[in-house]
């Protein structure tokens, strides 16, 4: 997947101290004996797979950046019977949140014998607000939560300071904190783990990468993204049917993706029916001979229907006349509605040119993130939950679990917290989108690379 760059990366994982206790899990240590083995801290995979880069690193006498494999350790930092665990879900909804919580609870309980688990209610604010209080979680409480979308614990944006949260963790003798969230949550997780180490406490903080936007760096994908894409694809297919059903029909779909266009790009690819994909990472002009409206015009003249997919963060400069929308509680700028704006501009453009068009606008935004996960996300969520627990019980902290090159690994939160992953317009993913849609590589008038060319209508 695109947008991941390494370079001078330190993927070392912090630990709370020695691992003095034997794991209660009955796993092996001898490869080839037919018994699945514990994972050793020395088992690591390369982050950058480019052969030339690896050669350069080795020639310069550097060890290439590598990530520790996730999984159960034979020695634990915590004595399981003494562990109290807390789980919190934060930010916007995402398919698979309940699956991750369930997996954490079941792994703690059945594989380590941890009985004291609490779910924090409605995001980080649940650490300080007494109503509703944290909810004790037993296996029977999570038995079927994965069959539903949403977060049964509740979620929210923003919240108290790291100091207030650590006051809670200390007072409640929490040993392991699991934080399921996006980029804002990873920043909070970093601040909390720094506050914990300032106070000399032994509390493991483990993050799980949740967001349909897929904007967390290093991991192959965040959980929930592919489910969101599967649902968004239905909207693109519907837009295509509507567009084909009318002479000069335009199906316009707006999808989530604040700063990263992964959902728009991938649902367009999955559908195969989109003719234009507009994302925040690729600038475009609306007007002028090489702008989007002229390209759409040419398409309608030749094919009499078109499907346009726009990510919510695309073309914001057309809307942000006075920049006064402010930020949400997570600190994200509140965006203008590019979908409605485009619809208006498309209708006005064709009216001006005397071309009758029918525009059908579809905005499935919240529908694609409130559903339960597809099978592949459900599998991913199960494994993330299991590995989050294994890491915490071994005393590893300030880390996020995730899949990199198909393997579950530990990523230090300090490497993740202040980076946002974006779709690289030079990545093969975007090339596939361009090939699938047939849209020009650039829809810009003053282009230093020369005028944009429409490969096919
Ligand atoms: O969590 C990411 C996201 O899905 C963004 O794409 C979108 O801008 C945002 O959530 C909207 O969430 P809410 O309306 O809940 O703040």
Coordinates of C-alpha atoms and ligand atoms in Angstrom, one line a residue:
X1 CA 0.0 0.0 0.0
X2 CA 1.2 3.5 -0.8
X3 CA 2.4 6.4 1.3
X4 CA 4.7 4.5 3.6
X5 CA 8.2 5.9 3.7
X6 CA 10.9 4.6 6.0
X7 CA 14.3 6.3 6.2
X8 CA 16.3 6.7 9.4
X9 CA 13.6 4.9 11.4
X10 CA 14.0 3.6 14.9
X11 CA 11.5 0.8 15.4
X12 CA 12.8 -0.3 18.8
X13 CA 10.1 -1.1 21.3
X14 CA 10.1 0.1 24.9
X15 CA 9.6 -2.3 27.8
X16 CA 8.5 -1.8 31.3
X17 CA 11.2 -4.0 32.8
X18 CA 12.3 -7.6 33.1
X19 CA 10.0 -10.5 32.0
X20 CA 10.1 -12.6 35.2
X21 CA 7.0 -14.8 34.8
X22 CA 6.5 -17.8 32.7
X23 CA 3.6 -17.5 30.2
X24 CA 0.6 -19.8 31.0
X25 CA 0.2 -20.5 27.2
X26 CA 1.1 -24.0 26.2
X27 CA 3.2 -23.2 23.1
X28 CA 6.5 -24.6 21.8
X29 CA 10.0 -23.3 21.2
X30 CA 11.3 -25.8 18.6
X31 CA 10.6 -25.1 15.0
X32 CA 9.7 -28.3 13.1
X33 CA 8.1 -30.1 16.0
X34 CA 4.5 -29.5 14.8
X35 CA 3.8 -27.2 17.8
X36 CA 3.3 -23.5 17.2
X37 CA 6.0 -21.5 18.9
X38 CA 6.3 -18.5 21.2
X39 CA 7.7 -15.5 19.4
X40 CA 11.2 -14.2 20.3
X41 CA 12.0 -10.5 20.5
X42 CA 14.8 -11.1 18.0
X43 CA 12.4 -12.1 15.2
X44 CA 12.1 -9.1 13.0
X45 CA 11.1 -8.3 9.5
X46 CA 12.5 -5.6 7.1
X47 CA 10.4 -2.5 6.8
X48 CA 11.8 -1.4 3.4
X49 CA 11.7 -4.2 0.9
X50 CA 13.5 -2.3 -1.9
X51 CA 16.7 -4.3 -2.7
X52 CA 18.7 -1.2 -3.8
X53 CA 17.8 0.6 -0.5
X54 CA 18.8 -2.4 1.6
X55 CA 22.1 -2.8 -0.3
X56 CA 22.8 0.9 0.3
X57 CA 22.1 0.6 4.0
X58 CA 24.3 -2.5 4.4
X59 CA 27.1 -0.9 2.3
X60 CA 27.0 2.2 4.6
X61 CA 27.3 -0.2 7.6
X62 CA 23.7 0.5 8.8
X63 CA 21.3 -2.2 9.8
X64 CA 18.1 -1.8 7.7
X65 CA 15.0 -0.7 9.6
X66 CA 13.2 -3.8 10.9
X67 CA 10.1 -4.4 12.9
X68 CA 9.6 -6.8 15.8
X69 CA 7.2 -9.6 15.2
X70 CA 4.0 -9.6 17.3
X71 CA 2.8 -12.6 19.1
X72 CA 2.9 -14.4 22.5
X73 CA 6.2 -14.3 24.5
X74 CA 7.3 -17.2 26.7
X75 CA 8.2 -14.8 29.5
X76 CA 5.8 -12.1 30.9
X77 CA 6.5 -8.9 32.7
X78 CA 3.1 -9.1 34.5
X79 CA 1.9 -11.9 36.8
X80 CA -1.5 -12.5 35.1
X81 CA -3.4 -12.9 38.3
X82 CA -2.3 -9.3 39.3
X83 CA -3.3 -7.6 36.1
X84 CA -6.2 -5.1 35.8
X85 CA -6.8 -4.1 32.2
X86 CA -8.6 -1.2 30.6
X87 CA -9.9 -0.8 27.1
X88 CA -11.0 2.4 25.4
X89 CA -12.4 3.1 21.9
X90 CA -12.0 6.6 20.6
X91 CA -12.8 8.8 17.5
X92 CA -15.2 8.1 14.7
X93 CA -16.8 4.7 14.3
X94 CA -15.1 2.0 12.2
X95 CA -16.1 -1.5 11.2
X96 CA -14.4 -4.0 13.6
X97 CA -14.2 -2.0 16.8
X98 CA -16.3 -4.5 18.7
X99 CA -14.3 -7.4 17.3
X100 CA -11.1 -5.9 18.6
X101 CA -12.6 -5.4 22.1
X102 CA -13.9 -8.9 22.1
X103 CA -10.6 -10.4 21.0
X104 CA -8.8 -8.5 23.8
X105 CA -11.2 -9.6 26.5
X106 CA -11.2 -13.2 25.4
X107 CA -7.4 -13.4 25.0
X108 CA -6.8 -11.8 28.4
X109 CA -9.4 -14.0 30.1
X110 CA -8.9 -17.4 28.4
X111 CA -5.2 -17.4 27.6
X112 CA -3.8 -15.4 30.5
X113 CA -6.4 -15.8 33.2
X114 CA -6.9 -12.1 33.6
X115 CA -10.2 -11.5 35.2
X116 CA -10.2 -7.8 36.0
X117 CA -11.0 -6.0 32.7
X118 CA -12.9 -2.7 32.4
X119 CA -14.3 -0.9 29.3
X120 CA -14.1 2.9 29.4
X121 CA -17.3 4.5 28.3
X122 CA -17.5 7.0 25.4
X123 CA -13.9 7.5 24.7
X124 CA -11.2 9.2 26.7
X125 CA -13.7 11.4 28.6
X126 CA -14.9 8.2 30.3
X127 CA -11.6 8.3 32.3
X128 CA -12.8 11.4 34.2
X129 CA -16.6 11.5 33.9
X130 CA -18.3 9.4 36.5
X131 CA -21.5 8.7 34.4
X132 CA -21.5 6.2 32.9
X133 CA -18.7 4.5 35.0
X134 CA -16.3 2.1 33.4
X135 CA -17.9 -1.2 32.6
X136 CA -16.5 -4.5 33.9
X137 CA -16.0 -6.9 30.9
X138 CA -16.3 -10.7 31.1
X139 CA -16.3 -13.1 28.2
X140 CA -20.1 -13.3 28.4
X141 CA -20.4 -9.5 28.0
X142 CA -18.6 -9.7 24.6
X143 CA -19.9 -13.0 23.3
X144 CA -21.8 -11.5 20.4
X145 CA -20.7 -7.9 20.2
X146 CA -18.8 -8.6 17.0
X147 CA -22.0 -9.2 15.1
X148 CA -22.9 -5.6 15.3
X149 CA -21.2 -2.4 13.9
X150 CA -20.4 0.6 16.0
X151 CA -18.8 0.6 19.5
X152 CA -20.7 -1.0 22.3
X153 CA -18.5 0.8 24.7
X154 CA -19.2 4.1 23.0
X155 CA -16.7 6.5 21.5
X156 CA -16.0 10.2 21.3
X157 CA -13.5 12.8 20.1
X158 CA -11.2 14.8 22.3
X159 CA -11.0 14.3 26.1
X160 CA -9.1 14.9 29.3
X161 CA -5.3 15.5 29.6
X162 CA -2.8 12.7 29.8
X163 CA -2.2 13.7 33.4
X164 CA -5.9 13.2 34.3
X165 CA -6.0 9.8 32.5
X166 CA -2.8 8.6 34.2
X167 CA -4.4 9.7 37.6
X168 CA -7.2 7.3 36.8
X169 CA -4.9 4.5 35.7
X170 CA -2.8 4.9 38.9
X171 CA -5.8 5.1 41.2
X172 CA -7.5 2.1 39.7
X173 CA -4.2 0.1 39.6
X174 CA -4.6 -0.5 35.8
X175 CA -1.6 -2.5 34.5
X176 CA -2.4 -2.6 30.8
X177 CA -4.3 0.0 28.7
X178 CA -5.6 -0.8 25.2
X179 CA -6.4 2.2 23.1
X180 CA -8.4 1.5 19.9
X181 CA -8.3 4.6 17.7
X182 CA -6.9 6.7 14.9
X183 CA -4.1 9.3 14.6
X184 CA -5.5 11.5 17.4
X185 CA -5.6 8.4 19.7
X186 CA -2.1 7.5 18.9
X187 CA -1.0 11.0 19.9
X188 CA -2.9 10.6 23.1
X189 CA -1.3 7.2 23.7
X190 CA 2.1 8.7 23.3
X191 CA 1.4 11.5 25.8
X192 CA -0.1 8.9 28.3
X193 CA 2.9 6.6 28.0
X194 CA 5.3 9.6 28.5
X195 CA 3.3 10.7 31.6
X196 CA 3.4 7.1 32.9
X197 CA 7.2 6.9 32.5
X198 CA 7.6 10.4 34.1
X199 CA 5.8 9.0 37.2
X200 CA 7.8 5.7 37.2
X201 CA 4.7 3.6 36.9
X202 CA 4.5 0.2 35.3
X203 CA 1.6 0.5 32.9
X204 CA 1.7 -0.9 29.4
X205 CA 0.0 1.2 26.7
X206 CA -0.9 -0.6 23.5
X207 CA -2.6 1.0 20.5
X208 CA -4.7 -0.6 17.8
X209 CA -5.0 1.2 14.4
X210 CA -8.6 2.0 13.7
X211 CA -9.9 4.3 10.9
X212 CA -11.6 3.9 7.6
X213 CA -9.4 6.7 6.3
X214 CA -6.3 4.4 6.4
X215 CA -4.2 7.4 7.3
X216 CA -2.0 5.7 9.9
X217 CA 1.6 5.2 8.7
X218 CA 3.7 2.0 8.4
X219 CA 0.9 -0.6 8.6
X220 CA -0.4 -2.2 5.4
X221 CA -3.9 -1.1 6.4
X222 CA -5.9 0.1 9.3
X223 CA -8.7 -2.2 10.4
X224 CA -12.1 -1.4 9.0
X225 CA -10.8 0.3 5.9
X226 CA -11.5 -2.7 3.5
X227 CA -15.0 -3.1 4.9
X228 CA -15.7 0.6 4.3
X229 CA -14.3 0.2 0.7
X230 CA -16.6 -2.8 0.1
X231 CA -19.6 -0.7 1.1
X232 CA -18.5 2.4 -0.7
X233 CA -18.1 0.3 -3.9
X234 CA -21.9 -0.3 -3.8
X235 CA -22.4 3.4 -3.9
X236 CA -20.1 3.7 -6.9
X237 CA -21.9 0.9 -8.6
X238 CA -25.3 2.6 -7.9
X239 CA -23.9 5.9 -9.3
X240 CA -23.0 4.0 -12.4
X241 CA -26.4 2.5 -12.8
X242 CA -28.0 5.9 -12.3
X243 CA -25.6 7.6 -14.8
X244 CA -26.2 5.0 -17.4
X245 CA -30.0 5.2 -16.9
X246 CA -30.1 8.8 -18.2
X247 CA -28.9 10.6 -21.3
X248 CA -25.8 12.5 -20.1
X249 CA -26.2 11.0 -16.7
X250 CA -23.6 11.9 -14.0
X251 CA -23.3 9.8 -10.9
X252 CA -21.5 11.7 -8.2
X253 CA -20.3 10.0 -5.0
X254 CA -18.8 11.7 -2.0
X255 CA -16.8 9.5 0.3
X256 CA -15.0 10.0 3.6
X257 CA -11.2 10.7 3.6
X258 CA -10.2 13.9 5.3
X259 CA -6.6 14.1 4.1
X260 CA -6.1 10.7 2.5
X261 CA -8.0 9.5 -0.5
X262 CA -7.7 5.7 0.1
X263 CA -11.4 5.0 0.4
X264 CA -12.2 7.0 -2.8
X265 CA -9.4 5.4 -4.8
X266 CA -10.0 1.9 -3.7
X267 CA -13.8 1.9 -4.0
X268 CA -13.4 3.3 -7.5
X269 CA -11.0 0.5 -8.3
X270 CA -13.2 -2.1 -6.7
X271 CA -16.1 -1.0 -8.7
X272 CA -14.3 -0.4 -11.9
X273 CA -17.0 2.0 -13.0
X274 CA -15.6 5.4 -11.9
X275 CA -14.4 7.8 -14.6
X276 CA -13.0 10.4 -12.3
X277 CA -11.6 10.2 -8.8
X278 CA -10.8 13.4 -6.9
X279 CA -8.6 13.1 -3.8
X280 CA -6.9 15.5 -1.5
X281 CA -3.4 14.4 -2.5
X282 CA -3.9 15.2 -6.2
X283 CA -4.6 18.9 -7.0
X284 CA -7.0 19.7 -9.8
X285 CA -8.5 22.8 -11.4
X286 CA -12.3 23.0 -11.9
X287 CA -12.3 25.5 -14.7
X288 CA -10.1 26.0 -17.8
X289 CA -9.4 23.8 -20.8
X290 CA -7.6 21.1 -18.8
X291 CA -9.7 21.4 -15.6
X292 CA -12.1 18.8 -14.3
X293 CA -15.3 20.3 -15.8
X294 CA -13.8 20.4 -19.3
X295 CA -12.7 16.8 -18.9
X296 CA -16.1 15.8 -17.7
X297 CA -17.7 17.7 -20.6
X298 CA -15.5 15.8 -23.1
X299 CA -16.4 12.5 -21.5
X300 CA -20.2 13.2 -21.6
X301 CA -20.0 14.3 -25.3
X302 CA -18.4 11.0 -26.2
X303 CA -20.0 8.5 -23.8
X304 CA -23.1 10.2 -22.5
X305 CA -22.6 9.1 -18.9
X306 CA -19.9 9.5 -16.3
X307 CA -19.2 8.5 -12.7
X308 CA -17.3 10.8 -10.4
X309 CA -16.0 9.8 -7.0
X310 CA -14.8 12.6 -4.7
X311 CA -13.1 12.3 -1.3
X312 CA -14.4 14.7 1.3
X313 CA -11.0 16.4 1.7
X314 CA -10.5 17.1 -2.0
X315 CA -10.7 20.6 -3.5
X316 CA -11.3 22.2 -0.1
X317 CA -9.7 25.5 -1.3
X318 CA -12.7 26.0 -3.5
X319 CA -14.9 26.0 -0.4
X320 CA -12.8 27.6 2.3
X321 CA -13.6 31.2 1.4
X322 CA -13.0 32.6 4.9
X323 CA -11.4 29.6 6.6
X324 CA -13.8 30.0 9.6
X325 CA -15.1 26.4 10.0
X326 CA -12.7 25.7 12.9
X327 CA -11.8 22.3 14.2
X328 CA -13.6 19.3 15.7
X329 CA -12.8 18.0 19.2
X330 CA -10.0 15.8 17.7
X331 CA -8.4 18.9 16.3
X332 CA -9.2 18.1 12.7
X333 CA -10.3 21.1 10.5
X334 CA -14.0 21.0 9.8
X335 CA -14.4 20.5 6.1
X336 CA -16.8 22.0 3.6
X337 CA -19.1 19.8 1.5
X338 CA -17.2 19.3 -1.7
X339 CA -19.8 16.9 -3.0
X340 CA -22.7 19.4 -3.0
X341 CA -20.4 22.1 -4.3
X342 CA -19.3 19.9 -7.2
X343 CA -22.9 19.0 -8.0
X344 CA -23.7 22.7 -8.2
X345 CA -20.7 23.4 -10.4
X346 CA -21.5 20.5 -12.8
X347 CA -25.1 21.5 -13.2
X348 CA -24.2 25.2 -13.7
X349 CA -21.4 24.3 -16.2
X350 CA -23.7 22.2 -18.5
X351 CA -26.6 24.7 -18.2
X352 CA -24.2 27.4 -19.4
X353 CA -23.2 25.2 -22.4
X354 CA -26.8 24.3 -23.2
X355 CA -26.1 20.5 -22.6
X356 CA -28.9 18.8 -20.7
X357 CA -27.5 16.6 -17.9
X358 CA -29.0 14.5 -15.0
X359 CA -26.8 14.5 -11.9
X360 CA -27.5 11.9 -9.2
X361 CA -25.6 12.7 -5.9
X362 CA -24.9 9.9 -3.4
X363 CA -23.3 10.5 0.0
X364 CA -23.0 7.2 1.9
X365 CA -20.5 8.6 4.4
X366 CA -21.7 7.2 7.8
X367 CA -23.1 4.0 6.3
X368 CA -19.7 2.8 5.3
X369 CA -18.2 3.0 8.8
X370 CA -21.1 1.8 11.0
X371 CA -21.4 -1.8 9.7
X372 CA -19.8 -5.0 11.1
X373 CA -16.6 -6.0 9.4
X374 CA -16.2 -8.2 6.3
X375 CA -14.4 -11.5 6.8
X376 CA -10.9 -10.2 6.1
X377 CA -11.3 -7.3 8.5
X378 CA -12.8 -9.6 11.1
X379 CA -9.8 -11.9 10.9
X380 CA -7.5 -8.8 11.1
X381 CA -9.3 -7.5 14.2
X382 CA -9.1 -10.8 16.0
X383 CA -5.4 -11.0 15.4
X384 CA -4.8 -7.4 16.4
X385 CA -6.7 -7.9 19.7
X386 CA -4.7 -11.1 20.4
X387 CA -1.4 -9.5 19.7
X388 CA -2.2 -6.3 21.6
X389 CA -2.7 -8.5 24.7
X390 CA 0.5 -10.6 24.1
X391 CA 2.6 -7.4 23.8
X392 CA 1.1 -5.8 26.9
X393 CA 1.5 -9.0 29.0
X394 CA 5.2 -9.1 28.0
X395 CA 5.6 -5.6 29.4
X396 CA 6.0 -3.9 26.0
X397 CA 4.6 -0.4 25.9
X398 CA 4.1 2.7 23.8
X399 CA 3.5 0.6 20.8
X400 CA 0.9 -0.1 18.2
X401 CA 0.1 -3.5 16.8
X402 CA -0.5 -3.8 13.1
X403 CA 0.2 -5.7 9.9
X404 CA 3.2 -4.8 7.8
X405 CA 4.0 -6.8 4.6
X406 CA 1.3 -9.3 5.7
X407 CA 2.9 -10.0 9.1
X408 CA 1.7 -8.8 12.5
X409 CA 4.3 -6.6 14.1
X410 CA 5.0 -4.0 16.8
X411 CA 5.3 -0.3 15.7
X412 CA 6.5 2.2 18.3
X413 CA 3.9 4.9 18.8
X414 CA 6.5 7.6 18.8
X415 CA 7.1 6.7 15.1
X416 CA 3.4 6.9 14.3
X417 CA 2.1 9.7 16.4
X418 CA 3.0 12.7 14.3
X419 CA 2.8 11.3 10.8
X420 CA -0.2 11.0 8.6
X421 CA -0.2 8.5 5.8
X422 CA -1.4 9.8 2.4
X423 CA -1.9 8.2 -1.0
X424 CA 1.3 8.8 -2.9
X425 CA 0.3 10.0 -6.4
X426 CA 3.4 8.2 -7.8
X427 CA 2.4 4.9 -6.2
X428 CA 1.1 2.0 -8.4
X429 CA -2.2 2.3 -6.5
X430 CA -2.9 5.7 -8.0
X431 CA -1.6 4.5 -11.4
X432 CA -4.2 1.7 -11.3
X433 CA -6.9 4.3 -10.5
X434 CA -5.8 6.4 -13.5
X435 CA -5.7 3.4 -15.8
X436 CA -9.1 2.2 -14.5
X437 CA -10.8 5.6 -14.8
X438 CA -9.1 6.9 -17.9
X439 CA -8.9 10.4 -16.3
X440 CA -6.0 12.6 -17.2
X441 CA -2.9 12.2 -15.0
X442 CA -3.3 15.9 -14.2
X443 CA -6.3 18.2 -14.5
X444 CA -4.4 21.4 -14.2
X445 CA -4.1 24.2 -16.7
X446 CA -0.8 25.8 -15.8
X447 CA 1.1 22.5 -15.7
X448 CA 4.9 22.7 -15.7
X449 CA 4.9 19.1 -17.1
X450 CA 2.9 20.2 -20.1
X451 CA -0.8 20.0 -20.9
X452 CA -2.7 17.1 -19.5
X453 CA -3.8 14.5 -22.0
X454 CA -6.9 12.4 -21.8
X455 CA -5.9 8.8 -22.6
X456 CA -9.4 7.7 -23.4
X457 CA -12.8 9.1 -22.9
Ligands
LIG1 O1 -12.5 8.8 11.4 C1 -12.3 9.4 10.2 C2 -13.5 9.9 9.6 O2 -14.2 8.9 9.0 C3 -13.2 11.0 8.5 O3 -13.1 10.5 7.2 C4 -14.4 11.9 8.7 O4 -14.0 13.2 8.3 C5 -14.6 11.9 10.1 O5 -14.3 10.6 10.5 C6 -16.1 12.3 10.4 O6 -16.4 11.8 11.7 P1 -17.4 12.5 12.7 O7 -18.5 13.1 11.9 O8 -17.8 11.4 13.6 O9 -16.6 13.5 13.5

